[in-house]
Coordinates of N, CA, C and O in Angstrom, one line a residue:
M1 N 109.5 -128.4 -133.2 CA 109.7 -127.5 -134.4 C 108.3 -127.1 -134.8 O 107.4 -127.8 -135.0
P2 N 108.1 -125.7 -135.1 CA 106.8 -125.3 -135.5 C 106.6 -125.8 -137.0 O 107.5 -125.9 -137.7
S3 N 105.3 -126.0 -137.3 CA 105.0 -126.3 -138.7 C 104.1 -125.2 -139.1 O 103.5 -124.4 -138.3
I4 N 103.9 -125.0 -140.4 CA 103.1 -123.9 -141.0 C 102.0 -124.5 -141.8 O 102.2 -125.5 -142.5
Q5 N 100.8 -123.9 -141.7 CA 99.7 -124.4 -142.5 C 99.1 -123.1 -143.1 O 98.8 -122.2 -142.4
V6 N 98.9 -123.1 -144.4 CA 98.2 -122.0 -145.0 C 96.8 -122.3 -145.1 O 96.4 -123.4 -145.6
C7 N 95.9 -121.5 -144.5 CA 94.5 -121.8 -144.5 C 93.7 -120.5 -144.8 O 93.8 -119.6 -144.0
G8 N 93.0 -120.5 -145.9 CA 92.2 -119.3 -146.2 C 93.1 -118.2 -146.4 O 94.1 -118.2 -147.2
R9 N 92.9 -117.1 -145.7 CA 93.7 -115.9 -145.8 C 94.7 -115.8 -144.6 O 95.1 -114.7 -144.3
G10 N 94.9 -116.8 -143.9 CA 95.8 -116.8 -142.7 C 96.8 -117.9 -142.7 O 96.7 -118.8 -143.4
T11 N 97.8 -117.7 -141.9 CA 98.8 -118.7 -141.7 C 98.8 -119.1 -140.2 O 98.7 -118.3 -139.3
R12 N 98.8 -120.4 -140.0 CA 98.7 -121.0 -138.7 C 100.0 -121.8 -138.4 O 100.3 -122.6 -139.2
F13 N 100.6 -121.5 -137.3 CA 101.8 -122.3 -136.9 C 101.3 -123.3 -135.8 O 100.6 -123.0 -134.9
T14 N 101.8 -124.5 -135.9 CA 101.5 -125.5 -134.9 C 102.8 -126.2 -134.4 O 103.8 -126.2 -135.2
E15 N 102.9 -126.6 -133.2 CA 104.1 -127.3 -132.7 C 104.1 -128.7 -133.2 O 103.2 -129.5 -133.1
R16 N 105.3 -129.2 -133.6 CA 105.5 -130.6 -134.0 C 106.9 -131.0 -133.4 O 107.8 -130.2 -133.3
P17 N 107.0 -132.2 -133.0 CA 108.3 -132.7 -132.5 C 109.3 -132.6 -133.6 O 109.0 -132.8 -134.8
P18 N 110.6 -132.2 -133.3 CA 111.6 -132.1 -134.3 C 111.9 -133.5 -134.9 O 111.8 -134.5 -134.2
V19 N 112.2 -133.5 -136.2 CA 112.6 -134.7 -136.9 C 114.0 -134.6 -137.2 O 114.5 -133.6 -137.8
P20 N 114.8 -135.6 -136.8 CA 116.3 -135.5 -137.1 C 116.6 -135.6 -138.6 O 115.8 -136.2 -139.3
D21 N 117.7 -134.9 -138.9 CA 118.1 -135.1 -140.3 C 118.6 -136.5 -140.5 O 119.0 -137.2 -139.6
L22 N 118.5 -137.0 -141.8 CA 118.9 -138.3 -142.1 C 120.2 -138.3 -142.8 O 120.5 -137.4 -143.7
E23 N 121.1 -139.2 -142.6 CA 122.4 -139.2 -143.2 C 122.4 -140.1 -144.4 O 121.9 -141.3 -144.3
I24 N 122.7 -139.6 -145.6 CA 122.8 -140.4 -146.8 C 124.0 -140.0 -147.6 O 124.1 -138.8 -147.9
L25 N 124.8 -140.9 -148.0 CA 126.0 -140.6 -148.9 C 126.9 -139.5 -148.3 O 127.5 -138.7 -149.1
G26 N 126.9 -139.3 -147.0 CA 127.7 -138.3 -146.4 C 127.1 -136.9 -146.3 O 127.7 -135.9 -146.0
Y27 N 125.8 -136.9 -146.5 CA 125.0 -135.6 -146.5 C 123.9 -135.7 -145.5 O 123.2 -136.8 -145.4
R28 N 123.6 -134.6 -144.8 CA 122.5 -134.5 -143.9 C 121.2 -134.1 -144.7 O 121.2 -133.0 -145.2
V29 N 120.2 -135.0 -144.8 CA 119.1 -134.7 -145.6 C 117.9 -134.5 -144.7 O 117.7 -135.3 -143.7
S30 N 117.0 -133.5 -144.9 CA 115.9 -133.3 -144.1 C 114.9 -134.5 -144.3 O 114.6 -134.8 -145.4
G31 N 114.4 -135.0 -143.2 CA 113.4 -136.0 -143.3 C 112.1 -135.6 -142.7 O 111.1 -136.3 -142.4
A32 N 112.0 -134.2 -142.5 CA 110.8 -133.7 -141.8 C 109.6 -133.6 -142.6 O 108.5 -133.5 -142.1
G33 N 109.7 -133.4 -143.9 CA 108.5 -133.3 -144.8 C 108.4 -131.8 -145.2 O 108.9 -130.9 -144.5
L34 N 107.6 -131.6 -146.2 CA 107.5 -130.2 -146.8 C 106.9 -129.2 -145.8 O 107.5 -128.1 -145.6
E35 N 105.9 -129.6 -145.1 CA 105.2 -128.6 -144.1 C 106.2 -128.1 -143.1 O 106.4 -126.9 -142.8
S36 N 106.9 -129.1 -142.5 CA 107.9 -128.7 -141.5 C 109.1 -128.0 -142.0 O 109.7 -127.1 -141.4
D37 N 109.6 -128.4 -143.2 CA 110.7 -127.6 -143.9 C 110.3 -126.2 -144.2 O 111.1 -125.3 -144.0
V38 N 109.1 -126.0 -144.6 CA 108.6 -124.6 -144.8 C 108.6 -123.8 -143.5 O 109.1 -122.7 -143.4
A39 N 108.1 -124.4 -142.4 CA 108.1 -123.8 -141.1 C 109.5 -123.4 -140.7 O 109.8 -122.4 -140.1
T40 N 110.5 -124.3 -140.9 CA 111.9 -124.1 -140.6 C 112.4 -122.9 -141.3 O 113.0 -122.0 -140.7
V41 N 112.1 -122.8 -142.6 CA 112.6 -121.6 -143.4 C 112.0 -120.3 -142.9 O 112.7 -119.3 -142.7
H42 N 110.7 -120.4 -142.6 CA 110.0 -119.2 -142.0 C 110.6 -118.8 -140.6 O 110.7 -117.6 -140.3
G43 N 111.0 -119.8 -139.9 CA 111.7 -119.6 -138.6 C 113.0 -118.8 -138.8 O 113.3 -117.9 -138.0
W44 N 113.7 -119.2 -139.8 CA 115.0 -118.5 -140.1 C 114.7 -117.1 -140.4 O 115.4 -116.2 -140.0
I45 N 113.6 -116.8 -141.3 CA 113.3 -115.5 -141.6 C 112.9 -114.6 -140.4 O 113.4 -113.5 -140.2
E46 N 112.1 -115.2 -139.6 CA 111.6 -114.5 -138.4 C 112.7 -114.2 -137.4 O 112.7 -113.3 -136.7
S47 N 113.7 -115.1 -137.4 CA 114.8 -115.0 -136.4 C 115.7 -113.8 -136.7 O 116.4 -113.3 -135.8
G48 N 115.7 -113.3 -138.0 CA 116.5 -112.2 -138.4 C 118.0 -112.6 -138.6 O 118.8 -111.8 -139.0
V49 N 118.3 -113.9 -138.4 CA 119.7 -114.3 -138.7 C 119.9 -114.4 -140.2 O 119.0 -115.0 -140.9
Q50 N 120.9 -113.8 -140.7 CA 121.2 -113.8 -142.1 C 122.1 -114.9 -142.5 O 122.9 -115.4 -141.7
G51 N 122.1 -115.3 -143.8 CA 123.1 -116.2 -144.4 C 122.7 -117.7 -144.3 O 123.5 -118.5 -144.6
R52 N 121.4 -118.0 -143.9 CA 121.0 -119.4 -143.9 C 120.5 -119.7 -145.3 O 120.0 -118.9 -146.0
Y53 N 120.7 -121.0 -145.7 CA 120.3 -121.4 -147.0 C 119.9 -122.9 -147.0 O 120.4 -123.7 -146.2
F54 N 119.1 -123.2 -148.0 CA 118.8 -124.6 -148.2 C 119.3 -125.0 -149.6 O 119.5 -124.1 -150.5
A55 N 119.6 -126.2 -149.8 CA 120.1 -126.7 -151.1 C 119.4 -128.0 -151.4 O 118.7 -128.6 -150.6
C56 N 119.6 -128.5 -152.6 CA 118.9 -129.7 -153.1 C 119.9 -130.8 -153.4 O 120.9 -130.5 -154.1
L57 N 119.6 -132.0 -152.9 CA 120.5 -133.1 -153.2 C 119.8 -134.0 -154.2 O 118.7 -134.5 -154.0
N58 N 120.5 -134.1 -155.3 CA 119.9 -135.0 -156.4 C 121.1 -135.7 -157.0 O 122.3 -135.4 -156.7
P59 N 120.9 -136.7 -157.9 CA 122.1 -137.4 -158.5 C 123.1 -136.5 -159.2 O 124.3 -136.7 -159.1
H60 N 122.6 -135.4 -159.8 CA 123.5 -134.5 -160.5 C 124.4 -133.8 -159.5 O 125.6 -133.6 -159.7
S61 N 123.7 -133.3 -158.4 CA 124.5 -132.5 -157.4 C 125.5 -133.4 -156.7 O 126.6 -133.0 -156.4
V62 N 125.2 -134.7 -156.5 CA 126.1 -135.6 -155.9 C 127.3 -135.9 -156.8 O 128.4 -135.9 -156.4
A63 N 127.0 -136.0 -158.1 CA 128.1 -136.2 -159.1 C 129.0 -135.0 -159.2 O 130.2 -135.1 -159.2
V64 N 128.4 -133.8 -159.2 CA 129.2 -132.6 -159.3 C 130.0 -132.4 -158.0 O 131.2 -132.1 -158.0
A65 N 129.4 -132.7 -156.8 CA 130.1 -132.6 -155.6 C 131.3 -133.6 -155.5 O 132.3 -133.3 -154.8
S66 N 131.2 -134.7 -156.2 CA 132.3 -135.7 -156.1 C 133.5 -135.2 -156.8 O 134.7 -135.6 -156.6
R67 N 133.4 -134.2 -157.8 CA 134.5 -133.6 -158.5 C 134.9 -132.2 -158.0 O 135.9 -131.7 -158.3
D68 N 134.0 -131.6 -157.3 CA 134.2 -130.2 -156.9 C 134.1 -130.0 -155.4 O 133.0 -130.0 -154.8
P69 N 135.2 -129.9 -154.7 CA 135.2 -129.9 -153.2 C 134.4 -128.7 -152.7 O 133.8 -128.8 -151.6
L70 N 134.5 -127.5 -153.4 CA 133.8 -126.3 -152.9 C 132.3 -126.6 -152.9 O 131.5 -126.2 -152.0
F71 N 131.8 -127.2 -154.0 CA 130.4 -127.5 -154.2 C 130.0 -128.5 -153.1 O 128.9 -128.3 -152.5
R72 N 130.8 -129.5 -152.9 CA 130.5 -130.5 -151.9 C 130.4 -129.8 -150.5 O 129.5 -130.1 -149.7
E73 N 131.3 -128.9 -150.2 CA 131.3 -128.2 -148.9 C 130.0 -127.4 -148.8 O 129.5 -127.3 -147.7
S74 N 129.6 -126.8 -149.9 CA 128.4 -126.0 -149.8 C 127.1 -126.8 -149.5 O 126.2 -126.4 -148.8
L75 N 127.1 -128.0 -150.1 CA 126.0 -129.0 -149.8 C 126.1 -129.4 -148.4 O 125.0 -129.4 -147.7
Q76 N 127.2 -129.8 -148.0 CA 127.4 -130.3 -146.6 C 127.2 -129.2 -145.6 O 126.8 -129.5 -144.4
G77 N 127.4 -128.0 -145.9 CA 127.2 -126.9 -145.0 C 125.8 -126.2 -145.0 O 125.5 -125.3 -144.3
A78 N 125.0 -126.7 -145.9 CA 123.6 -126.1 -146.0 C 122.9 -126.3 -144.7 O 123.0 -127.3 -144.0
D79 N 122.1 -125.3 -144.4 CA 121.3 -125.4 -143.2 C 120.1 -126.4 -143.3 O 119.7 -127.0 -142.3
M80 N 119.7 -126.6 -144.6 CA 118.8 -127.7 -144.9 C 119.1 -128.2 -146.3 O 119.4 -127.5 -147.2
L81 N 119.0 -129.5 -146.4 CA 119.3 -130.2 -147.6 C 118.1 -131.1 -147.9 O 117.7 -131.9 -147.1
V82 N 117.4 -130.8 -149.0 CA 116.2 -131.6 -149.3 C 116.5 -132.7 -150.4 O 117.4 -132.5 -151.2
A83 N 115.8 -133.8 -150.3 CA 116.0 -134.9 -151.2 C 115.3 -134.6 -152.5 O 114.1 -134.8 -152.7
D84 N 116.0 -134.0 -153.5 CA 115.4 -133.5 -154.7 C 115.8 -134.4 -155.8 O 116.6 -134.1 -156.7
G85 N 115.3 -135.6 -155.8 CA 115.6 -136.5 -156.9 C 115.2 -137.9 -156.5 O 115.5 -138.4 -155.4
S86 N 114.6 -138.6 -157.5 CA 114.2 -140.0 -157.2 C 115.4 -140.9 -157.0 O 115.3 -141.9 -156.3
G87 N 116.5 -140.6 -157.7 CA 117.8 -141.3 -157.5 C 118.2 -141.3 -156.0 O 118.7 -142.3 -155.5
V88 N 118.1 -140.1 -155.4 CA 118.4 -140.0 -154.0 C 117.5 -140.9 -153.1 O 117.9 -141.6 -152.2
L89 N 116.2 -140.9 -153.4 CA 115.3 -141.7 -152.7 C 115.6 -143.2 -152.9 O 115.5 -144.0 -151.9
L90 N 115.9 -143.6 -154.1 CA 116.3 -145.0 -154.4 C 117.5 -145.4 -153.6 O 117.6 -146.4 -152.9
A91 N 118.6 -144.5 -153.6 CA 119.8 -144.8 -152.9 C 119.5 -144.9 -151.4 O 120.0 -145.8 -150.7
A92 N 118.6 -144.0 -150.9 CA 118.3 -144.0 -149.4 C 117.6 -145.4 -149.1 O 117.9 -146.0 -148.1
R93 N 116.6 -145.8 -149.9 CA 115.9 -147.0 -149.7 C 116.9 -148.2 -149.7 O 116.8 -149.1 -148.8
L94 N 117.8 -148.2 -150.6 CA 118.8 -149.3 -150.7 C 119.7 -149.3 -149.5 O 120.2 -150.4 -149.1
L95 N 120.0 -148.1 -148.9 CA 120.8 -148.0 -147.8 C 120.1 -148.1 -146.4 O 120.6 -148.0 -145.4
G96 N 118.7 -148.3 -146.5 CA 117.9 -148.4 -145.3 C 117.6 -147.1 -144.6 O 117.4 -147.1 -143.4
V97 N 117.7 -146.0 -145.3 CA 117.5 -144.7 -144.7 C 116.1 -144.2 -145.1 O 115.7 -144.1 -146.3
P98 N 115.2 -144.0 -144.1 CA 113.8 -143.7 -144.3 C 113.4 -142.3 -144.7 O 112.9 -141.6 -144.0
I99 N 113.8 -141.9 -145.9 CA 113.4 -140.6 -146.4 C 112.0 -140.7 -146.9 O 111.7 -141.5 -147.8
P100 N 111.0 -139.9 -146.3 CA 109.6 -140.2 -146.6 C 109.2 -139.9 -148.0 O 108.4 -140.6 -148.6
R101 N 109.7 -138.8 -148.6 CA 109.3 -138.4 -149.9 C 110.3 -137.4 -150.5 O 111.0 -136.7 -149.8
R102 N 110.2 -137.3 -151.8 CA 111.0 -136.4 -152.6 C 110.5 -135.0 -152.4 O 109.2 -134.8 -152.5
I103 N 111.3 -134.0 -152.1 CA 110.9 -132.6 -152.0 C 111.8 -131.8 -152.9 O 113.0 -131.7 -152.6
T104 N 111.3 -131.4 -154.0 CA 112.2 -130.6 -154.9 C 112.4 -129.2 -154.4 O 111.6 -128.7 -153.6
G105 N 113.5 -128.6 -154.9 CA 113.7 -127.2 -154.5 C 112.5 -126.3 -155.0 O 112.2 -125.4 -154.3
A106 N 112.0 -126.6 -156.1 CA 110.8 -125.9 -156.6 C 109.6 -126.0 -155.7 O 108.9 -125.1 -155.4
D107 N 109.4 -127.3 -155.2 CA 108.3 -127.5 -154.2 C 108.5 -126.6 -153.0 O 107.5 -126.0 -152.5
L108 N 109.7 -126.6 -152.4 CA 110.0 -125.9 -151.2 C 109.8 -124.4 -151.5 O 109.2 -123.6 -150.7
F109 N 110.4 -123.9 -152.6 CA 110.3 -122.5 -153.0 C 108.8 -122.0 -153.1 O 108.5 -121.0 -152.5
V110 N 108.0 -122.8 -153.8 CA 106.6 -122.4 -154.0 C 105.9 -122.4 -152.7 O 105.1 -121.5 -152.4
A111 N 106.1 -123.4 -151.8 CA 105.4 -123.5 -150.5 C 105.9 -122.4 -149.6 O 105.0 -121.8 -148.9
V112 N 107.2 -122.0 -149.6 CA 107.6 -120.9 -148.7 C 107.1 -119.6 -149.2 O 106.6 -118.8 -148.4
T113 N 107.1 -119.3 -150.5 CA 106.6 -118.1 -151.0 C 105.0 -118.0 -150.8 O 104.5 -116.9 -150.5
A114 N 104.3 -119.1 -151.0 CA 102.9 -119.1 -150.8 C 102.5 -118.8 -149.4 O 101.6 -118.0 -149.1
A115 N 103.2 -119.4 -148.4 CA 102.9 -119.2 -147.0 C 103.3 -117.8 -146.6 O 102.6 -117.1 -145.9
A116 N 104.4 -117.3 -147.1 CA 104.9 -115.9 -146.8 C 104.0 -114.8 -147.4 O 103.8 -113.8 -146.8
A117 N 103.4 -115.1 -148.5 CA 102.5 -114.1 -149.2 C 101.3 -113.7 -148.4 O 100.8 -112.6 -148.6
W118 N 100.9 -114.5 -147.4 CA 99.7 -114.1 -146.6 C 100.1 -113.1 -145.5 O 99.2 -112.6 -144.9
R119 N 101.4 -112.9 -145.3 CA 101.8 -112.0 -144.3 C 101.9 -110.6 -144.9 O 102.5 -110.3 -145.9
P120 N 101.3 -109.6 -144.2 CA 101.2 -108.2 -144.7 C 102.6 -107.7 -145.0 O 103.6 -107.9 -144.2
G121 N 102.8 -107.1 -146.1 CA 104.0 -106.4 -146.5 C 105.1 -107.3 -147.1 O 106.2 -106.9 -147.3
T122 N 104.8 -108.6 -147.3 CA 105.8 -109.5 -147.8 C 106.1 -109.2 -149.3 O 105.2 -108.9 -150.1
R123 N 107.4 -109.1 -149.5 CA 107.8 -108.9 -150.9 C 108.9 -109.9 -151.2 O 109.6 -110.4 -150.3
F124 N 109.1 -110.2 -152.5 CA 110.1 -111.1 -152.9 C 111.0 -110.4 -153.9 O 110.6 -109.6 -154.7
F125 N 112.3 -110.8 -153.9 CA 113.2 -110.3 -154.8 C 113.9 -111.4 -155.5 O 114.4 -112.3 -154.8
F126 N 113.9 -111.4 -156.8 CA 114.6 -112.5 -157.6 C 115.8 -111.9 -158.2 O 115.8 -110.9 -158.9
L127 N 116.9 -112.5 -157.9 CA 118.2 -112.0 -158.4 C 118.8 -112.9 -159.4 O 118.8 -114.1 -159.2
G128 N 119.3 -112.3 -160.5 CA 120.1 -113.1 -161.4 C 119.5 -113.0 -162.8 O 118.6 -112.3 -163.1
S129 N 120.1 -113.8 -163.7 CA 119.7 -114.0 -165.1 C 119.7 -112.6 -165.8 O 120.6 -111.9 -165.8
N130 N 118.5 -112.3 -166.5 CA 118.4 -111.0 -167.1 C 117.0 -110.5 -166.9 O 116.1 -111.2 -166.4
D131 N 116.7 -109.3 -167.3 CA 115.4 -108.6 -167.1 C 114.3 -109.4 -167.7 O 113.2 -109.5 -167.1
D132 N 114.4 -110.0 -168.9 CA 113.4 -110.7 -169.5 C 113.0 -112.0 -168.7 O 111.8 -112.2 -168.4
V133 N 114.0 -112.8 -168.3 CA 113.7 -114.0 -167.5 C 113.1 -113.6 -166.2 O 112.1 -114.2 -165.7
L134 N 113.7 -112.6 -165.5 CA 113.2 -112.2 -164.2 C 111.8 -111.6 -164.3 O 110.9 -111.9 -163.4
G135 N 111.5 -110.9 -165.4 CA 110.1 -110.4 -165.6 C 109.1 -111.5 -165.7 O 108.0 -111.5 -165.2
R136 N 109.5 -112.6 -166.5 CA 108.6 -113.8 -166.6 C 108.4 -114.5 -165.3 O 107.3 -114.9 -165.0
I137 N 109.5 -114.6 -164.5 CA 109.3 -115.2 -163.2 C 108.4 -114.4 -162.3 O 107.5 -114.9 -161.7
A138 N 108.6 -113.1 -162.3 CA 107.7 -112.2 -161.5 C 106.2 -112.3 -161.9 O 105.3 -112.4 -161.1
K139 N 106.0 -112.3 -163.2 CA 104.6 -112.4 -163.8 C 104.0 -113.8 -163.3 O 102.9 -113.8 -162.9
R140 N 104.7 -114.8 -163.4 CA 104.2 -116.2 -163.0 C 103.9 -116.2 -161.5 O 102.9 -116.7 -161.1
M141 N 104.8 -115.6 -160.7 CA 104.6 -115.6 -159.3 C 103.4 -114.7 -158.9 O 102.7 -115.0 -158.0
R142 N 103.2 -113.6 -159.6 CA 102.0 -112.8 -159.4 C 100.7 -113.5 -159.6 O 99.7 -113.3 -158.9
K143 N 100.7 -114.4 -160.6 CA 99.5 -115.3 -160.9 C 99.3 -116.3 -159.7 O 98.2 -116.6 -159.4
K144 N 100.4 -116.8 -159.2 CA 100.3 -117.9 -158.2 C 100.0 -117.3 -156.8 O 99.3 -117.9 -156.0
I145 N 100.6 -116.1 -156.5 CA 100.4 -115.6 -155.1 C 100.0 -114.1 -155.3 O 100.5 -113.4 -156.2
N146 N 99.3 -113.6 -154.4 CA 98.8 -112.2 -154.4 C 99.7 -111.4 -153.4 O 99.3 -111.3 -152.2
S147 N 100.8 -111.0 -153.8 CA 101.8 -110.3 -152.9 C 102.6 -109.4 -153.8 O 102.7 -109.6 -155.0
G148 N 103.2 -108.4 -153.2 CA 104.2 -107.6 -153.9 C 105.4 -108.4 -154.3 O 106.0 -109.1 -153.5
I149 N 105.7 -108.2 -155.6 CA 106.9 -108.9 -156.1 C 107.8 -108.0 -156.8 O 107.4 -107.2 -157.6
A150 N 109.1 -108.0 -156.5 CA 110.0 -107.2 -157.2 C 111.0 -108.2 -157.9 O 111.1 -109.3 -157.5
H151 N 111.7 -107.7 -158.9 CA 112.7 -108.5 -159.5 C 113.9 -107.5 -159.9 O 113.7 -106.4 -160.1
G152 N 115.1 -108.1 -159.9 CA 116.2 -107.3 -160.3 C 117.3 -108.1 -160.8 O 117.3 -109.3 -160.8
V153 N 118.3 -107.5 -161.3 CA 119.5 -108.2 -161.8 C 120.7 -107.6 -161.1 O 120.7 -106.6 -160.5

């Protein structure tokens, strides 16, 4: 599996052996680490295949999924599920599943956008909420990364 490293004004991909997903509480959780997870998401983008998504597994999402079959199905069907919660790490440790570290959805999002921003012509589109909130998100992202950013509702 390629990994991605942002270095200076360039992005470098390196080959890494694939890390299998880890099973915890009936969910496949990535055990690859942030760098490899970012590379995986960029691989999805480069492949042109649409409809791939990642989701976050945390105590709240596990609780909601226990009551909502559609939500549970969406977590179980995610192309990548990251361990987004110390409660998930604790449960994994108690069950003997070696999840290396917590990776929040925000961690993955920031790393993916930062790595993508170095590619010429990269633009981001934020969908949802309202114009005020989306405007604040776009402004914050412009400060973090130097790339074209669009937002919409």
